[in-house]
Amino acid sequence: MDIDSLAGQAGGWLSSAAGDGDIVISSRARLARNMEGFPFLSRATDDDRKRVVDAVVSAVEQAGFSDMAYVDLAEASSLDRLFLVERHLISKELAGGSGLRGVAFGRDEALSILVNEEDHLRMQALRPGLALEQTYDEVNRLDDSIEKHLAYAFSPRYGYLTACPTNVGTGLRVSLMVHLPALGYMKQIEKVFQAISKIGLAVRGLYGEGTQALGDFYQISNQVTLGRTETDLIDDLARAIPKIVEYEQRTRETWIDEDRNLLEDRVMRALGMLIHARRISSEEMMDHLSAVRMGVNLGVVDRCGLDTLNELFFLTQPAHLQKTEGKKLGPTERDVARAAFIRRRLNGTAP
Amino acid sequence: MDIDSLAGQAGGWLSSAAGDGDIVISSRARLARNMEGFPFLSRATDDDRKRVVDAVVSAVEQAGFSDMAYVDLAEASSLDRLFLVERHLISKELAGGSGLRGVAFGRDEALSILVNEEDHLRMQALRPGLALEQTYDEVNRLDDSIEKHLAYAFSPRYGYLTACPTNVGTGLRVSLMVHLPALGYMKQIEKVFQAISKIGLAVRGLYGEGTQALGDFYQISNQVTLGRTETDLIDDLARAIPKIVEYEQRTRETWIDEDRNLLEDRVMRALGMLIHARRISSEEMMDHLSAVRMGVNLGVVDRCGLDTLNELFFLTQPAHLQKTEGKKLGPTERDVARAAFIRRRLNGTAP
């Protein structure tokens, strides 16, 4: 697959087709697996790494996932690696790592397999909206098919063995990307995070572990997998999320009831900045897109739909932008190109 | 004259007809005079005040300024007093003072006479653009006409006697309202002020002594009048101003040459805020109007002309806004009404 062919559109998992894509934007299920007879990656030689890659690529082929393309990340340019991070197809760790490593992913980007990240294999399924069971089913089926052609490291006592103890057991991490602009603006978000951590869930930034929260987007996931069944893990998250969604919705409603004008002011100013800025950073843009997104969901903004905003989220990220422009851009050039791109999309005209 | 009839338009002295109204917005000449045989106002009784008012009103009539209306500020509402400050027809001191006091002004607001402010009479002429000689001539003619019907306190040695020693002599203060957005943005404005004070000129805020600088608008005037002729005072200012104008212009040109996009970003973001905000304070609006004004002057903005901006400067001030809306408004209500008013003017549509 040609990576460049993806550059013009948002990932399939951010389709706005999902009716409940307002607060819960997407669901992800990830399984960590290691191959029997190979050392964990911290102790793997170059040769081990190569044998893992060969075995996985071969297993994917044998399992009949013929639409999956394999990208060799040791060979890929730093721009392509950043591009795949921006599409949530690989982690920052895999992009920034060293040694032979790669990713296989399908045409709609819903399924991907990270090879030689922290574990030999990390399989993930991504879907728009609240779809925990669906993503788990999908990654589970992928796992079953691969397992027929690959021997996993498994202990009858502990379950699947992983490089990091927090993944031992099922190796499953389920996570939801949520958009909580009202809770963010009303300074209620810390309260939510404290409540979440008490029930064994973790909150991470937009691009996963160790990344910053941008534009009120967060990833909520299970923390540990040892001693718990897959169903337990999914249920924990599935039980917590309606409360978070309701809290965000109630905060929006209170805001509208108490001071609709202030909310409109916040939303429309953000739209004004997006339309008028002549240079804008990713971070600032995310903040504005977040406010405008809430505005669209609340019917305050009718200038654009979620489709347009979802596209902007994707296509104005640094690597996407450079692919669209067809050249390397310095930080200021990116900020200028980003502003022009946003203007074209929101005005429907050239800059 | 009905004060309310002025509420719908900018003061005549802010006409954009003046070709050089870009950086030098308006010129003002003011003469301080006191009446012979009356104590200065710090020691004046209510009766003294009344006799001064009567004498001035009578002199204005006898001098043939029949288009001048007299407003009794002791009787006027606080809203009307603020309204007259916003139009630069009276000082904040006269508005906030106590006792019998007032102002007489002509139909185009170019000439006004403050009665019982710091001095018994303060006459001023206001004109758009750089027109120091014209305003001095006008206020001088007004002074000559009044003097025929009123005996001034005058010392052959010191000149005209005034309540504050800094005004003794000619009693003249000439001042220019200037707009220095590039110097402000580039943090060069303090340098200008230091240079100005070294040559005996003073810098004040938008509404005169002790008021804040808003939106990069400043008043530059002579500091002392004792021992100097009227011509000296006008020349001092007339010699300094081309250097300030050139410095502002050169700073704008350098800015454009070095980073046109940054300048456009600043200007267009300001325009975006004006168009999109749903509530906006005077202070924030002034900042944005200042940037957009520079953008219009540099050909970066073509959405509106100086006319529209000049009107906005006037009509969105707190008292003007309340007169336009026809009711008293609290601070937040004003901010909401102000944003709607700006939107109507800049979009040409209802909010």
XYZ file of C-alpha atoms in Angstrom:
702
model
C 0.000 0.000 0.000
C 1.211 3.490 -0.777
C 1.199 5.544 2.413
C 0.833 8.754 0.392
C -2.531 7.576 -0.920
C -3.941 7.925 2.613
C -2.839 11.534 3.027
C -5.915 13.189 1.585
C -8.509 11.789 3.972
C -9.196 11.045 7.609
C -8.768 7.502 8.953
C -11.777 5.261 8.442
C -12.098 4.854 12.189
C -13.000 8.539 12.489
C -15.998 8.171 10.207
C -18.801 10.443 11.287
C -21.249 7.714 10.336
C -21.277 6.627 13.961
C -24.303 8.234 15.546
C -22.749 8.507 18.988
C -19.448 9.910 17.745
C -20.080 13.126 19.623
C -18.451 12.501 23.007
C -17.063 9.017 22.450
C -15.117 9.433 19.241
C -13.580 6.026 18.787
C -12.975 2.671 20.406
C -9.819 0.634 20.329
C -8.944 -2.873 21.452
C -5.314 -3.953 21.534
C -3.758 -7.331 22.244
C -0.093 -7.718 23.239
C 1.495 -10.993 22.145
C 4.982 -12.445 22.101
C 6.377 -15.376 20.189
C 7.444 -18.532 21.961
C 11.140 -19.299 21.662
C 12.185 -15.683 21.056
C 13.664 -13.368 23.692
C 11.649 -10.275 24.632
C 12.711 -7.258 22.623
C 14.878 -5.762 25.376
C 17.194 -8.738 24.846
C 16.525 -9.468 21.166
C 19.347 -9.410 18.631
C 18.982 -7.942 15.172
C 18.598 -11.472 13.932
C 15.807 -12.185 16.436
C 14.027 -9.026 15.293
C 14.311 -10.079 11.686
C 12.974 -13.569 12.386
C 10.004 -12.069 14.276
C 9.181 -9.760 11.366
C 9.460 -12.592 8.855
C 7.280 -14.873 10.973
C 4.583 -12.237 11.474
C 4.496 -11.174 7.809
C 4.261 -14.805 6.802
C 1.522 -15.533 9.370
C -0.534 -12.543 8.199
C -0.290 -13.855 4.638
C -1.109 -17.435 5.587
C -4.056 -16.247 7.689
C -5.545 -14.737 4.542
C -5.328 -11.024 5.434
C -4.317 -10.249 1.865
C -5.436 -6.608 2.048
C -2.935 -5.926 4.830
C 0.168 -4.022 3.760
C 3.407 -4.233 5.716
C 5.460 -1.071 6.192
C 9.094 -1.484 7.218
C 9.566 1.328 9.760
C 13.357 0.967 9.849
C 13.321 1.942 6.192
C 10.455 4.441 6.324
C 11.243 8.163 6.412
C 10.712 10.054 9.653
C 7.888 11.885 7.881
C 6.117 8.600 7.063
C 6.581 7.371 10.617
C 5.085 10.580 12.022
C 2.279 10.273 9.500
C 1.375 6.811 10.810
C 1.432 8.096 14.415
C -0.924 10.871 13.418
C -3.289 8.255 11.979
C -3.067 6.269 15.239
C -1.767 3.295 13.249
C 1.456 3.088 15.249
C 2.603 4.348 18.640
C 5.104 7.121 19.181
C 7.383 4.484 20.705
C 7.355 2.357 17.564
C 7.905 5.412 15.366
C 10.827 6.652 17.436
C 12.367 3.242 18.168
C 15.335 1.634 16.502
C 16.068 -1.685 14.852
C 13.946 -3.735 12.542
C 10.268 -3.047 13.206
C 7.130 -2.395 11.258
C 3.391 -2.291 11.006
C 0.842 -4.193 8.949
C -2.550 -2.585 8.407
C -5.633 -3.096 6.303
C -7.122 -0.832 3.693
C -9.631 0.877 5.995
C -7.031 1.111 8.781
C -9.394 -0.579 11.229
C -6.929 -3.403 11.920
C -3.216 -3.101 12.407
C -0.360 -5.173 13.769
C 2.657 -3.453 15.294
C 5.745 -5.653 15.049
C 8.698 -5.327 17.456
C 7.297 -2.494 19.511
C 7.388 -3.278 23.255
C 6.097 -6.755 22.453
C 6.683 -8.848 19.345
C 3.118 -8.228 18.241
C 0.599 -5.636 19.173
C -2.658 -6.062 17.315
C -5.288 -3.384 17.360
C -8.775 -2.752 16.069
C -10.093 0.811 15.821
C -13.712 1.833 15.198
C -15.652 5.066 15.362
C -17.924 5.745 18.325
C -18.606 3.457 21.261
C -17.828 0.000 19.882
C -15.812 -1.815 22.548
C -17.289 -5.258 21.886
C -16.938 -4.880 18.143
C -13.286 -3.872 18.313
C -12.586 -6.645 20.788
C -14.299 -9.195 18.522
C -12.341 -7.959 15.539
C -8.939 -7.993 17.198
C -9.804 -11.343 18.749
C -10.581 -12.844 15.354
C -7.341 -11.416 13.983
C -5.496 -12.908 16.947
C -7.111 -16.327 16.470
C -6.202 -16.385 12.795
C -2.611 -15.333 13.424
C -2.232 -17.803 16.306
C -2.859 -20.680 13.909
C 0.387 -19.819 12.181
C 2.457 -18.529 15.110
C 3.260 -20.009 18.535
C 2.601 -17.420 21.288
C 4.412 -17.235 24.630
C 1.703 -18.389 27.039
C 1.736 -19.579 30.652
C -1.177 -21.694 31.915
C -0.784 -19.880 35.228
C -0.291 -16.232 34.127
C -1.788 -16.197 30.651
C -0.106 -14.397 27.755
C 3.408 -13.299 28.652
C 4.339 -9.730 27.848
C 7.387 -7.501 28.176
C 5.698 -5.294 30.765
C 3.961 -6.941 33.761
C 0.945 -4.639 33.415
C 0.016 -6.425 30.199
C 0.481 -10.017 31.408
C -2.689 -12.108 31.363
C -5.052 -11.246 28.590
C -2.640 -8.738 27.009
C -5.767 -6.723 26.311
C -6.091 -3.011 26.525
C -9.420 -1.496 25.589
C -9.598 2.246 25.238
C -11.948 4.991 24.192
C -11.087 8.346 22.723
C -13.418 10.895 24.305
C -14.018 14.587 23.747
C -14.782 16.468 26.961
C -14.723 20.192 26.099
C -17.287 21.411 28.631
C -15.634 19.522 31.492
C -12.321 20.959 30.364
C -13.584 24.516 30.142
C -15.409 24.273 33.446
C -12.291 22.891 35.173
C -14.082 19.696 36.113
C -11.788 17.377 34.213
C -9.417 16.644 37.113
C -12.361 15.434 39.149
C -13.270 13.009 36.377
C -9.713 11.732 36.139
C -9.508 11.128 39.874
C -12.741 9.164 39.804
C -11.521 7.175 36.810
C -8.198 6.232 38.381
C -9.972 4.964 41.514
C -11.770 2.316 39.455
C -8.565 1.090 37.818
C -8.836 3.024 34.566
C -6.157 5.282 33.099
C -6.350 8.562 31.199
C -3.852 9.381 28.473
C -3.315 12.092 25.900
C -4.393 12.133 22.304
C -1.536 10.051 20.930
C -1.387 7.530 23.776
C 0.896 6.956 26.753
C 2.989 9.949 27.808
C 1.438 12.331 25.292
C -0.251 15.596 26.020
C -3.962 16.148 26.128
C -4.846 18.375 23.198
C -8.120 20.094 22.517
C -9.932 18.265 25.352
C -9.385 14.870 23.709
C -8.462 12.017 26.018
C -7.958 8.289 25.857
C -9.482 6.293 28.686
C -8.352 2.680 29.063
C -7.969 -0.195 31.463
C -4.809 -0.108 33.575
C -3.954 -3.750 34.345
C -4.927 -7.005 32.744
C -3.463 -9.627 35.089
C -6.032 -11.721 36.923
C -8.942 -10.352 34.967
C -10.860 -11.763 32.034
C -11.354 -9.949 28.766
C -15.020 -9.522 29.626
C -14.118 -7.956 32.986
C -11.912 -5.391 31.300
C -14.487 -4.435 28.696
C -17.232 -4.267 31.330
C -15.178 -1.948 33.577
C -14.821 0.556 30.777
C -18.344 0.050 29.454
C -19.789 0.723 32.908
C -17.719 3.860 33.493
C -18.200 5.567 30.166
C -21.944 6.375 30.351
C -21.273 8.267 33.578
C -18.526 10.322 31.948
C -20.680 11.004 28.890
C -23.562 12.050 31.090
C -21.319 14.312 33.166
C -20.045 16.038 30.018
C -23.586 16.366 28.640
C -24.943 17.727 31.904
C -22.093 20.243 32.086
C -22.899 21.422 28.560
C -26.578 21.744 29.405
C -25.869 23.649 32.604
C -23.565 25.944 30.660
C -26.237 26.590 28.042
C -28.918 27.139 30.669
C -26.813 29.446 32.784
C -25.039 31.423 30.108
C -25.745 30.417 26.535
C -24.116 33.610 25.310
C -20.814 32.760 27.026
C -20.810 29.331 25.407
C -21.589 30.837 22.012
C -18.861 33.408 22.583
C -16.329 30.666 23.285
C -17.400 28.632 20.258
C -17.677 31.511 17.794
C -14.363 33.054 18.837
C -12.729 29.707 18.162
C -14.376 29.576 14.742
C -13.257 33.159 14.109
C -9.650 32.263 14.883
C -9.770 29.221 12.603
C -11.166 31.260 9.712
C -8.995 34.348 10.145
C -5.606 33.248 11.474
C -2.780 33.444 8.949
C -0.565 31.112 10.936
C -1.610 28.660 13.577
C 0.083 25.918 15.571
C -1.303 22.392 15.946
C -1.915 23.004 19.631
C -3.872 26.200 19.150
C -5.844 24.666 16.299
C -6.797 21.675 18.412
C -8.165 23.982 21.098
C -10.280 25.854 18.570
C -11.429 22.722 16.759
C -12.459 21.305 20.104
C -14.673 24.298 20.868
C -16.140 24.390 17.358
C -16.803 20.648 17.498
C -18.847 21.157 20.657
C -20.587 24.052 18.907
C -21.563 21.846 15.971
C -22.847 19.171 18.342
C -24.917 21.747 20.227
C -26.283 23.392 17.094
C -24.469 26.672 17.766
C -22.355 26.403 14.608
C -23.875 25.612 11.257
C -21.008 26.719 9.039
C -19.530 23.217 8.897
C -20.285 19.661 9.897
C -18.388 17.072 11.945
C -17.069 15.611 8.677
C -15.157 18.776 7.919
C -13.834 19.062 11.469
C -12.752 15.415 11.557
C -10.882 15.948 8.326
C -9.219 19.052 9.699
C -8.110 17.144 12.820
C -6.313 14.677 10.609
C -5.118 16.611 7.644
C -3.570 19.559 9.463
C -1.278 17.453 11.610
C 2.369 18.186 10.756
C 3.105 15.092 8.676
C -0.283 15.104 6.929
C 0.183 18.743 6.061
C 3.602 18.145 4.554
C 2.288 15.227 2.530
C -0.575 17.337 1.220
C 1.782 20.186 0.351
C 4.180 17.697 -1.201
C 7.269 19.048 0.535
C 9.104 19.364 3.828
C 8.021 22.445 5.783
C 9.652 24.175 8.736
C 7.540 24.943 11.826
C 6.485 28.451 10.709
C 5.814 27.268 7.149
C 3.617 24.548 8.599
C 1.714 27.066 10.717
C 1.116 29.212 7.622
C 0.132 26.222 5.468
C -2.137 24.939 8.227
C -3.978 28.267 8.466
C -4.425 28.369 4.685
C -5.654 24.763 4.639
C -8.204 25.407 7.391
C -9.402 28.541 5.598
C -9.911 26.664 2.336
C -11.937 23.971 4.059
C -14.061 26.319 6.165
C -14.606 28.961 3.493
C -14.783 26.566 0.594
C -12.401 28.892 -1.238
C -8.722 29.226 -1.980
C -6.688 31.103 0.646
C -29.240 70.881 21.500
C -30.469 67.398 22.279
C -27.536 65.230 23.352
C -29.367 62.109 22.230
C -29.391 63.368 18.657
C -25.594 62.920 18.581
C -25.670 59.286 19.668
C -25.947 57.738 16.226
C -22.775 59.088 14.704
C -19.094 59.755 15.362
C -17.940 63.244 16.337
C -17.299 65.530 13.405
C -13.656 65.857 14.444
C -13.139 62.173 13.622
C -14.206 62.624 10.023
C -12.194 60.383 7.736
C -12.184 63.154 5.166
C -8.777 64.182 6.460
C -6.246 62.594 4.147
C -3.594 62.190 6.810
C -5.959 60.780 9.409
C -4.052 57.499 9.403
C -1.466 57.996 12.143
C -2.425 61.486 13.342
C -6.113 61.117 14.013
C -7.013 64.505 15.362
C -5.650 67.814 16.592
C -6.799 69.805 19.559
C -5.989 73.268 20.871
C -7.189 74.288 24.309
C -7.020 77.629 26.082
C -7.383 77.946 29.871
C -8.902 81.238 31.051
C -10.162 82.632 34.332
C -12.377 85.567 35.018
C -11.052 88.657 36.707
C -12.604 89.393 40.056
C -13.623 85.785 40.767
C -11.739 83.368 43.007
C -10.210 80.278 41.405
C -12.513 77.299 41.610
C -10.750 75.684 44.567
C -12.023 78.610 46.624
C -15.196 79.484 44.713
C -18.575 79.485 46.436
C -21.715 78.095 44.831
C -22.660 81.670 44.102
C -19.301 82.356 42.411
C -19.811 79.274 40.267
C -23.271 80.396 39.274
C -22.067 83.875 38.350
C -19.279 82.387 36.202
C -21.738 80.173 34.358
C -24.126 83.063 33.775
C -21.330 85.305 32.545
C -19.968 82.689 30.141
C -23.364 81.745 28.734
C -24.156 85.402 28.245
C -20.762 86.103 26.608
C -21.209 83.159 24.206
C -24.566 84.571 23.183
C -23.329 88.139 22.847
C -20.334 86.936 20.815
C -22.756 85.538 18.281
C -22.091 81.790 18.701
C -25.751 81.105 18.391
C -25.292 77.453 17.318
C -23.611 76.665 20.639
C -25.733 74.793 23.122
C -25.070 74.876 26.840
C -25.421 71.667 28.862
C -25.736 72.008 32.625
C -23.587 69.133 33.904
C -24.841 69.442 37.482
C -28.258 68.558 36.137
C -27.186 66.087 33.447
C -27.470 62.348 34.131
C -24.275 60.385 34.727
C -24.960 58.638 31.412
C -25.041 61.971 29.553
C -21.860 63.091 31.281
C -20.070 59.877 30.307
C -21.425 60.295 26.784
C -19.816 63.730 26.503
C -16.491 62.358 27.804
C -16.627 59.631 25.164
C -17.082 62.311 22.515
C -14.087 64.227 23.946
C -16.336 67.232 24.504
C -15.620 67.333 28.229
C -12.878 65.972 30.484
C -13.322 63.136 32.951
C -12.652 65.717 35.681
C -15.545 67.918 34.602
C -17.851 64.908 34.255
C -16.986 63.585 37.704
C -16.786 66.936 39.466
C -19.359 68.578 41.693
C -21.079 71.913 41.858
C -22.457 74.062 39.093
C -20.525 73.387 35.914
C -21.256 72.854 32.252
C -20.175 72.795 28.671
C -21.134 74.785 25.603
C -20.473 73.242 22.204
C -21.341 73.826 18.589
C -23.282 71.686 16.206
C -20.270 69.952 14.643
C -18.602 69.607 18.064
C -15.438 71.283 16.759
C -15.621 74.025 19.374
C -16.485 73.664 23.006
C -16.178 75.653 26.196
C -15.881 73.858 29.520
C -17.144 76.012 32.362
C -15.957 75.590 35.969
C -13.590 72.717 35.331
C -10.105 73.374 36.762
C -10.326 76.911 35.368
C -13.391 79.073 34.865
C -13.181 78.535 31.111
C -11.448 75.963 29.036
C -12.037 76.496 25.346
C -11.105 73.844 22.847
C -11.099 73.285 19.095
C -10.926 69.739 17.695
C -10.247 68.803 14.069
C -9.455 65.596 12.226
C -5.903 64.867 11.136
C -2.872 67.087 11.605
C -4.343 70.581 11.938
C -2.540 72.295 14.796
C -2.581 75.769 13.273
C -6.213 75.477 12.244
C -7.364 74.415 15.696
C -5.240 77.112 17.301
C -6.701 79.736 14.955
C -10.211 78.558 15.698
C -9.864 78.497 19.463
C -8.043 81.811 19.286
C -10.914 83.402 17.375
C -13.373 81.962 19.872
C -11.233 83.344 22.705
C -11.035 86.813 21.099
C -14.779 86.944 20.635
C -15.495 85.848 24.190
C -12.899 88.200 25.631
C -14.845 91.146 24.244
C -17.636 90.319 26.665
C -15.683 88.908 29.587
C -12.731 90.270 31.603
C -9.965 87.647 31.932
C -7.491 87.362 34.791
C -4.254 88.462 33.170
C -0.852 89.526 34.483
C 1.411 91.603 32.257
C 4.340 89.682 33.727
C 3.020 86.098 33.737
C 0.312 86.199 31.108
C -3.050 84.476 31.618
C -3.467 83.295 35.200
C -4.607 79.731 35.718
C -5.438 77.476 38.633
C -2.451 75.205 37.933
C 0.981 76.786 37.391
C 1.688 74.527 34.387
C -0.957 76.419 32.445
C 0.079 79.947 33.371
C 1.204 82.115 30.461
C -0.545 81.346 27.210
C -2.941 78.886 28.848
C -2.518 76.928 25.655
C -2.267 73.214 25.337
C -1.989 71.776 21.866
C -2.325 68.038 21.493
C -2.522 65.374 18.849
C -4.269 62.048 19.035
C -2.024 59.515 17.363
C -2.387 55.848 16.506
C 0.849 53.892 16.878
C -0.052 50.205 16.537
C 3.207 48.952 15.012
C 5.334 50.729 17.629
C 3.058 49.277 20.289
C 3.214 45.750 18.942
C 6.971 45.896 18.416
C 7.512 47.203 21.976
C 9.100 50.398 20.717
C 6.537 52.718 22.244
C 8.417 53.324 25.520
C 11.396 54.545 23.528
C 9.163 57.045 21.751
C 7.696 58.259 25.020
C 11.121 58.772 26.573
C 12.252 60.802 23.583
C 9.039 62.835 23.695
C 9.355 63.697 27.385
C 12.931 64.891 26.854
C 11.705 67.618 24.521
C 9.063 68.851 26.948
C 6.075 67.010 25.485
C 3.723 64.741 27.423
C 1.950 61.526 26.468
C -1.498 60.762 27.806
C -4.127 58.083 27.342
C -7.125 58.153 25.061
C -9.366 60.227 27.317
C -6.704 62.650 28.523
C -4.746 63.113 31.723
C -4.546 60.088 33.979
C -6.400 57.813 31.592
C -5.200 54.554 30.173
C -3.776 54.039 26.728
C -6.252 51.922 24.800
C -5.748 50.275 21.449
C -2.424 52.045 20.803
C -4.092 55.493 20.826
C -2.210 58.256 22.583
C -2.448 61.987 23.095
C 0.769 63.918 22.725
C 0.786 67.472 23.986
C 2.960 70.282 25.293
C 3.788 70.073 28.964
C 4.305 73.663 30.160
C 3.191 76.978 28.745
C 4.932 79.495 31.030
C 7.592 81.589 29.318
C 6.780 80.345 25.855
C 4.744 81.870 23.058
C 1.837 80.165 21.386
C 3.925 79.764 18.259
C 6.725 78.084 20.247
C 4.303 75.536 21.642
C 2.772 74.701 18.295
C 6.195 74.496 16.672
C 7.527 72.096 19.325
C 4.740 69.673 18.601
C 4.766 70.284 14.855
C 8.474 69.525 14.704
C 8.236 66.341 16.784
C 5.274 64.748 15.088
C 6.763 63.996 11.647
C 9.502 62.001 13.368
C 6.968 59.963 15.315
C 4.856 59.390 12.205
C 7.922 58.332 10.262
C 9.023 55.972 13.028
C 5.590 54.324 13.049
C 5.560 54.079 9.265
C 9.069 52.663 9.109
C 8.177 50.104 11.771
C 5.151 49.036 9.749
C 7.238 48.752 6.594
C 9.930 46.746 8.342
C 7.259 44.480 9.752
C 5.750 43.944 6.307
C 9.131 43.370 4.707
C 10.334 40.974 7.345
C 7.161 39.042 8.007
C 4.090 40.160 6.124
C 2.307 36.981 7.121
C 2.759 37.725 10.845
C 1.306 41.186 10.372
C -1.619 39.788 8.395
C -2.095 37.158 11.089
C -2.294 39.833 13.782
C -4.694 41.972 11.752
C -6.961 39.175 10.540
C -7.200 37.537 13.973
C -8.354 40.886 15.336
C -10.954 41.123 12.590
C -12.005 37.539 13.314
C -12.551 38.354 16.980
C -14.584 41.448 16.140
C -16.817 39.514 13.772
C -17.234 36.391 15.867
C -17.174 37.371 19.535
C -20.531 37.210 21.273
C -19.434 39.457 24.130
C -16.545 41.844 24.135
C -15.242 44.516 26.510
C -14.328 48.045 25.421
C -10.683 47.353 26.144
C -10.504 44.189 24.059
C -12.437 45.833 21.242
C -10.068 48.795 21.190
C -7.116 46.441 20.794
C -8.772 44.667 17.877
C -9.992 47.866 16.231
C -6.477 49.211 16.495
C -5.030 46.237 14.617
C -7.791 46.261 11.994
C -7.355 50.009 11.530
C -3.681 49.454 10.739
C -4.736 46.626 8.401
C -7.100 48.946 6.516
C -4.379 51.568 6.231
C -1.942 48.983 4.900
C -4.411 47.461 2.459
C -4.489 44.130 4.319
C -8.181 44.436 5.189
C -10.757 45.347 2.556
C -13.854 44.264 4.442
C -14.448 47.737 5.870
C -13.161 51.281 5.600
C -11.902 53.768 8.166
C -15.398 55.288 8.281
C -16.837 52.101 9.708
C -14.002 51.706 12.200
C -14.231 55.331 13.341
C -17.927 54.851 13.927
C -17.293 51.675 15.888
C -14.745 53.480 18.076
C -17.403 55.963 19.017
C -20.629 54.110 19.040
C -19.536 51.086 21.066
C -18.314 53.110 24.035
C -20.421 52.356 27.120
C -22.585 55.497 27.133
C -23.001 55.571 23.341
C -24.030 51.935 23.386
C -26.642 52.527 26.070
C -28.027 55.518 24.204
C -28.264 53.471 21.006
C -29.957 50.608 22.831
C -32.204 53.091 24.593
C -31.725 51.637 28.060
C -29.314 51.221 30.926
C -27.155 48.113 30.546
C -24.994 46.249 33.077
C -21.373 45.456 32.175
C -22.105 42.001 30.691
C -25.166 43.271 28.839
C -22.982 45.990 27.360
C -20.386 43.461 26.263
C -23.100 41.413 24.562
C -24.716 44.467 22.948
C -21.297 45.726 21.850
C -20.473 42.417 20.120
C -23.856 42.423 18.352
C -23.401 46.036 17.267
C -19.936 45.365 15.846
C -21.231 42.278 14.028
C -24.075 44.267 12.443
C -21.702 46.970 11.212
C -19.016 44.591 9.926
C -21.350 42.025 8.414
C -23.971 44.476 7.263
C -26.555 42.125 8.805
C -28.561 41.736 11.956
C -26.835 39.771 14.744
